[in-house]
Amino acid sequence: MLAEFDEIERTAGAEKADDLRKALHFLLRRQFVFAGDPRTGTIHNTIMDGSFRNVVDGFFDSCGYRVHRDTEAQWAGILALEDDIPLPRMKLDETIVILVLAAHWQDEVNVGAVEDRAVVVTNLNTLHERYREMVQPNGGAAVAIGRFREILKEAEMRSLVEIGDVDPEMQDAEVRIRPMIKLISGGRRAAAARALRPQR
């Protein structure tokens, strides 16, 4: 890969090569980039730039990841090719929250309730109630709203959601679910379903 980076520096300049390094590091740290986030425009554009595509894809392939791009919804991200590749490990409660986010996003998409870039807008309390409905009938203990908010904050760090300020009177906050959620929820459904299955 060093030869490819040297070639980019030679043909596109040191600044573009530096942008590419920053973009690769960003995806390794955050997993996804969304064009609507502040200060991520250069990162998003670099990952989407066709002249860098082979280098970006080749770099992540060598690390065991596949790059996913959605030009319409304007996001890009990486997923591990194998289960043992280190992406953020999630506990069961975190996995269930991701499934709740994905299910809510899909339900809203099905009725056309989406904003630009396929973003679905909801709120913290609605999502927590949906989470409780999923967990409690199966004998599980639902996490408190504070822990639920922490899990959402971790999802926000991965660019999967955007959380608004908490309204002190309503004790609620807007949550904007991004379309990347559908990509990471699929492989977690079976494990969560097994864990939620009632004991006989």
Coordinates of C-alpha atoms in Angstrom, one line a residue:
M1 CA 0.0 0.0 0.0
L2 CA 2.9 2.4 0.5
A3 CA 3.5 2.5 -3.2
E4 CA -0.1 3.6 -3.9
F5 CA 0.2 6.3 -1.3
D6 CA 3.4 7.5 -2.8
E7 CA 1.8 7.6 -6.2
I8 CA -1.1 9.7 -4.9
E9 CA 1.3 12.1 -3.3
R10 CA 3.2 12.4 -6.5
T11 CA 0.2 12.8 -8.8
A12 CA -2.4 14.6 -6.6
G13 CA -0.1 16.3 -4.2
A14 CA 0.7 16.0 -0.5
E15 CA -2.5 17.7 0.7
K16 CA -4.7 15.1 -1.1
A17 CA -2.5 12.3 0.2
D18 CA -2.9 13.7 3.8
D19 CA -6.7 13.9 3.2
L20 CA -6.7 10.3 2.3
R21 CA -4.8 9.2 5.4
K22 CA -7.2 11.2 7.6
A23 CA -10.2 9.6 5.9
L24 CA -8.9 6.1 6.4
H25 CA -8.1 6.8 10.0
F26 CA -11.6 8.3 10.5
L27 CA -13.4 5.2 9.2
L28 CA -11.1 2.9 11.3
R29 CA -12.1 4.9 14.4
R30 CA -15.7 5.7 13.7
Q31 CA -16.8 3.0 11.1
F32 CA -19.1 5.4 9.2
V33 CA -19.0 8.9 7.7
F34 CA -22.1 10.8 7.0
A35 CA -22.0 13.9 4.7
G36 CA -24.4 15.9 6.9
D37 CA -22.1 15.9 9.9
P38 CA -20.0 19.0 10.7
R39 CA -16.4 18.9 9.6
T40 CA -16.7 15.6 7.7
G41 CA -17.1 16.9 4.2
T42 CA -13.5 16.4 3.1
I43 CA -13.5 12.9 4.6
H44 CA -16.7 11.9 2.9
N45 CA -15.6 13.4 -0.4
T46 CA -12.3 11.6 -0.2
I47 CA -13.9 8.2 0.4
M48 CA -16.4 8.8 -2.4
D49 CA -13.8 10.1 -4.9
G50 CA -13.5 7.6 -7.8
S51 CA -9.8 8.4 -8.2
F52 CA -9.1 7.1 -4.7
R53 CA -11.6 4.2 -4.7
N54 CA -9.1 1.4 -5.5
V55 CA -6.6 2.6 -2.9
V56 CA -9.4 3.0 -0.2
D57 CA -11.0 -0.4 -1.0
G58 CA -7.6 -2.1 -1.3
F59 CA -6.5 -0.7 2.1
F60 CA -9.6 -1.9 3.9
D61 CA -9.6 -5.2 2.1
S62 CA -6.1 -5.9 3.3
C63 CA -7.4 -5.1 6.9
G64 CA -10.4 -7.5 6.5
Y65 CA -13.1 -4.9 5.8
R66 CA -15.4 -4.1 2.9
V67 CA -16.2 -0.5 2.1
H68 CA -19.9 0.4 1.6
R69 CA -20.9 3.6 -0.2
D70 CA -24.3 5.1 -0.7
T71 CA -24.1 8.1 -3.1
E72 CA -27.8 8.9 -2.8
A73 CA -28.0 9.0 1.0
Q74 CA -24.4 10.4 1.1
W75 CA -22.6 8.0 3.5
A76 CA -19.8 5.5 3.5
G77 CA -18.6 2.9 6.0
I78 CA -16.8 -0.3 6.6
L79 CA -18.0 -3.7 7.7
A80 CA -15.8 -6.7 8.7
L81 CA -15.6 -9.5 6.2
E82 CA -15.2 -12.0 9.0
D83 CA -16.6 -12.2 12.5
D84 CA -13.2 -12.1 14.2
I85 CA -12.2 -8.7 12.6
P86 CA -12.2 -6.1 15.4
L87 CA -15.0 -3.6 15.0
P88 CA -16.8 -2.3 18.1
R89 CA -17.9 -5.3 20.1
M90 CA -21.4 -5.0 21.5
K91 CA -23.1 -6.4 24.5
L92 CA -26.6 -7.9 24.3
D93 CA -28.3 -4.7 25.4
E94 CA -26.4 -2.7 22.9
T95 CA -27.3 -5.2 20.1
I96 CA -31.0 -5.1 21.0
V97 CA -30.9 -1.2 20.9
I98 CA -29.3 -1.4 17.4
L99 CA -32.1 -3.8 16.3
V100 CA -34.7 -1.4 17.7
L101 CA -33.2 1.5 15.8
A102 CA -33.1 -0.6 12.6
A103 CA -36.7 -1.8 13.0
H104 CA -38.0 1.7 13.7
W105 CA -36.0 3.1 10.7
Q106 CA -37.4 0.4 8.4
D107 CA -41.0 0.9 9.6
E108 CA -40.8 4.6 8.9
V109 CA -39.2 4.0 5.5
N110 CA -42.1 1.6 4.7
V111 CA -44.6 4.4 5.1
G112 CA -42.5 7.1 3.5
A113 CA -41.7 9.0 6.7
V114 CA -38.2 9.9 5.8
E115 CA -36.2 13.1 5.4
D116 CA -33.3 13.9 3.1
R117 CA -30.6 11.3 2.9
A118 CA -33.1 8.6 4.2
V119 CA -32.9 9.9 7.7
V120 CA -35.8 9.0 10.1
V121 CA -36.6 11.4 12.9
T122 CA -38.0 10.1 16.2
N123 CA -37.4 10.7 19.9
L124 CA -35.6 9.1 22.8
N125 CA -38.7 8.1 24.8
T126 CA -40.4 6.4 21.8
L127 CA -37.3 4.3 21.1
H128 CA -36.9 3.3 24.8
E129 CA -40.6 2.3 24.9
R130 CA -40.1 0.2 21.8
Y131 CA -37.0 -1.4 23.4
R132 CA -38.9 -2.3 26.6
E133 CA -41.7 -3.9 24.5
M134 CA -39.1 -6.1 22.8
V135 CA -37.3 -7.2 25.9
Q136 CA -39.8 -7.5 28.7
P137 CA -42.3 -10.1 27.1
N138 CA -39.3 -12.4 26.8
G139 CA -38.5 -12.3 30.4
G140 CA -35.6 -9.9 30.0
A141 CA -34.8 -6.8 32.1
A142 CA -35.0 -3.6 30.2
V143 CA -32.1 -1.1 30.8
A144 CA -33.0 2.2 32.4
I145 CA -33.4 5.3 30.2
G146 CA -30.0 6.6 31.3
R147 CA -28.2 3.4 30.1
F148 CA -30.3 3.5 26.9
R149 CA -29.1 7.1 26.3
E150 CA -25.5 6.0 26.8
I151 CA -25.9 3.2 24.2
L152 CA -27.4 5.8 21.8
K153 CA -24.4 8.1 22.4
E154 CA -22.1 5.2 21.5
A155 CA -24.1 4.7 18.3
E156 CA -23.8 8.5 17.7
M157 CA -20.0 8.1 17.9
R158 CA -20.2 5.7 15.0
S159 CA -22.3 8.2 13.0
L160 CA -25.4 5.8 13.1
V161 CA -27.6 8.4 14.8
E162 CA -27.7 12.0 15.7
I163 CA -29.1 12.9 19.1
G164 CA -30.5 16.4 19.9
D165 CA -30.4 18.2 23.2
V166 CA -32.5 16.9 26.0
D167 CA -35.7 18.9 26.7
P168 CA -35.6 19.3 30.5
E169 CA -39.3 19.7 30.8
M170 CA -40.3 16.7 28.6
Q171 CA -37.1 14.7 29.5
D172 CA -36.9 13.7 25.9
A173 CA -34.6 14.4 22.9
E174 CA -34.9 14.1 19.2
V175 CA -33.1 11.2 17.6
R176 CA -32.3 11.1 13.9
I177 CA -31.7 7.5 12.7
R178 CA -29.4 7.2 9.6
P179 CA -29.8 4.6 6.9
M180 CA -26.5 2.9 7.7
I181 CA -28.3 1.3 10.6
K182 CA -29.8 -1.3 8.2
L183 CA -26.3 -2.4 7.2
I184 CA -25.1 -3.3 10.7
S185 CA -28.3 -4.7 12.1
G186 CA -28.6 -7.7 9.8
G187 CA -25.9 -10.0 11.2
R188 CA -27.0 -9.3 14.8
R189 CA -30.6 -10.4 14.5
A190 CA -30.2 -14.1 14.9
A191 CA -28.0 -13.8 18.0
A192 CA -30.4 -11.4 19.6
A193 CA -33.4 -13.4 18.7
R194 CA -31.8 -16.5 20.4
A195 CA -31.1 -14.5 23.5
L196 CA -34.6 -13.1 23.7
R197 CA -36.3 -16.4 23.2
P198 CA -38.4 -17.3 26.3
Q199 CA -36.9 -20.1 28.4
R200 CA -38.9 -23.3 28.7

